[in-house]
Coordinates of C-alpha atoms in Angstrom, one line a residue:
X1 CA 255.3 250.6 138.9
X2 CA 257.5 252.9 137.0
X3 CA 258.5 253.2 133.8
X4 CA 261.2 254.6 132.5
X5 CA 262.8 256.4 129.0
X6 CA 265.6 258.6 128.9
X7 CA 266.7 260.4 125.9
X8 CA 270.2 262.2 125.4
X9 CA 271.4 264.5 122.7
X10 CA 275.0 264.8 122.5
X11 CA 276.5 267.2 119.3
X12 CA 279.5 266.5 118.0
X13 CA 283.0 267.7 120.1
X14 CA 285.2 268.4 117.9
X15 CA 285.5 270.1 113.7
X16 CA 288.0 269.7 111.7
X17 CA 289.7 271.8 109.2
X18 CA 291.8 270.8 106.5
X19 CA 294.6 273.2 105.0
X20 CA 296.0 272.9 102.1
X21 CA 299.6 274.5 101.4
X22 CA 300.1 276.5 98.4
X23 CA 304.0 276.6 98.8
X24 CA 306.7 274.1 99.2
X25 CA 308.4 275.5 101.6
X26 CA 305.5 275.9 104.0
X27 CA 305.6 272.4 105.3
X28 CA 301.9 270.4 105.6
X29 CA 301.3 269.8 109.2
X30 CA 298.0 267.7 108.7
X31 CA 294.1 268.7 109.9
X32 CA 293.7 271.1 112.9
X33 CA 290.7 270.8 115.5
X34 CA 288.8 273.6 116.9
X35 CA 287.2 272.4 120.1
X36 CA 283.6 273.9 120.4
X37 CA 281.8 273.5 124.4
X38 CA 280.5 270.4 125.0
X39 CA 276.7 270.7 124.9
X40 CA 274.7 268.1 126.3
X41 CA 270.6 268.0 127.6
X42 CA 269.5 264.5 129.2
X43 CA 266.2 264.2 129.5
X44 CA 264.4 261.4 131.3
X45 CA 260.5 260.5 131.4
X46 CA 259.0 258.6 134.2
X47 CA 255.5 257.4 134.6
X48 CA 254.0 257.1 138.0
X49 CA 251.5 254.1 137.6
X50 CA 250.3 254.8 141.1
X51 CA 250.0 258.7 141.0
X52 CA 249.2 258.4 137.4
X53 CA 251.6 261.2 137.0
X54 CA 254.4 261.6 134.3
X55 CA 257.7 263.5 135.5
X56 CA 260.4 265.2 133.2
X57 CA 263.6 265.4 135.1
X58 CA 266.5 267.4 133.2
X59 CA 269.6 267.7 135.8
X60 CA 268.4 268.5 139.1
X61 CA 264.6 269.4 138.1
X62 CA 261.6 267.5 137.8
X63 CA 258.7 268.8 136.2
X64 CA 255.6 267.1 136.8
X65 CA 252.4 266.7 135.0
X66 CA 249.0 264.9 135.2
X67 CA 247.7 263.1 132.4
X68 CA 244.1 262.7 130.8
X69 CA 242.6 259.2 130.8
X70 CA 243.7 258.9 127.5
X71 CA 247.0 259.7 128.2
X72 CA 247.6 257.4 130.8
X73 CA 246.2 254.6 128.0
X74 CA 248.8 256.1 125.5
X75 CA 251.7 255.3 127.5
X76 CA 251.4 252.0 127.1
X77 CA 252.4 252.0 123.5
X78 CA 255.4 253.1 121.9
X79 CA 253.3 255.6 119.7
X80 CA 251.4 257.3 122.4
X81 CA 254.3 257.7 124.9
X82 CA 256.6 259.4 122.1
X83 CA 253.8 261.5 121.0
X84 CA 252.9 262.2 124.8
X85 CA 257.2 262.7 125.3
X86 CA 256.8 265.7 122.1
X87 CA 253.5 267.5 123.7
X88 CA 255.7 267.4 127.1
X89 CA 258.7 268.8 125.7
X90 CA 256.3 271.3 123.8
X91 CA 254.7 272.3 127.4
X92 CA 258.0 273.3 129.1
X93 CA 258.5 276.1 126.8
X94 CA 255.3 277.1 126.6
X95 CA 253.5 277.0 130.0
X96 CA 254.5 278.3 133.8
X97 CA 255.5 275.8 136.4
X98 CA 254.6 276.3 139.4
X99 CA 257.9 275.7 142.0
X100 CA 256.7 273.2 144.7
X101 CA 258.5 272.3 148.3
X102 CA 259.5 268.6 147.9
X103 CA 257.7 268.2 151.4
X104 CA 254.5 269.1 149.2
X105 CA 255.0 266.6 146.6
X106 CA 253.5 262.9 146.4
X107 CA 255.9 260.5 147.4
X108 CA 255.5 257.9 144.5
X109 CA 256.4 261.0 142.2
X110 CA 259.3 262.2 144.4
X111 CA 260.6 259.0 143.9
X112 CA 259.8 259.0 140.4
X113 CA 262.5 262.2 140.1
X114 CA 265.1 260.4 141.3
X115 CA 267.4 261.3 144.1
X116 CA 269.5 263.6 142.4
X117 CA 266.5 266.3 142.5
X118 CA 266.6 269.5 144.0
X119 CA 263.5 271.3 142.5
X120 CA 260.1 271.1 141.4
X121 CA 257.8 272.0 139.4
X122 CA 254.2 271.2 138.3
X123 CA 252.9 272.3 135.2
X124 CA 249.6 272.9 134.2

């Protein structure tokens, strides 16, 4: 069985500025908007009860990692899967994947990733 949580951060679009007028014959023409590049990072965590993996996909990636006894307890609880979903996060900037051929990857965590996959990577 899988299961799943995804997470998305989307920042605001759009600011707006107010002006005021100082003169009455500058006429008021109301707030402006700056448009700032839409940002967006969804994230998706998948456990693997068969491989007893948990994946991180982000776009096109999945990055893969094998969990402690413990861990694979924790996930059964909203507290230990959130907790487990931080020190994951905290992982990927700190440790070196290691690229795999998808042909090299279990299948039960290749179909954890989703189809939309084009790379992976396990981490230590």
């Amino acid at each position: 069985g899988l299961a799943y949580v995804q997470a998305s951060t989307v920042p605001p679009t759009m600011t707006t500025k107010h002006h005021q007028h100082h003169s009455h014959r500058t006429p008021y023409t109301g707030p402006t908007t700056t448009k700032e590049p839409f940002e967006r990072d969804n994230l998706r965590f998948v456990y693997d009860s068969k491989s007893h993996m948990m994946v991180l996909t982000n776009a096109h990636h999945c990055y893969i990692f094998t969990l402690s006894d413990a861990e694979r307890q924790a996930v059964h609880t909203d507290i230990g899967i959130r907790t487990l979903e931080l020190k994951l996060l905290g992982a990927l900037s700190s440790a070196l994947p290691t690229e795999t051929p998808k042909e090299q990857v279990d299948a039960h965590v290749v179909h954890a990733c989703g189809g939309k996959i084009t790379q992976f990577y396990y981490m230590p």
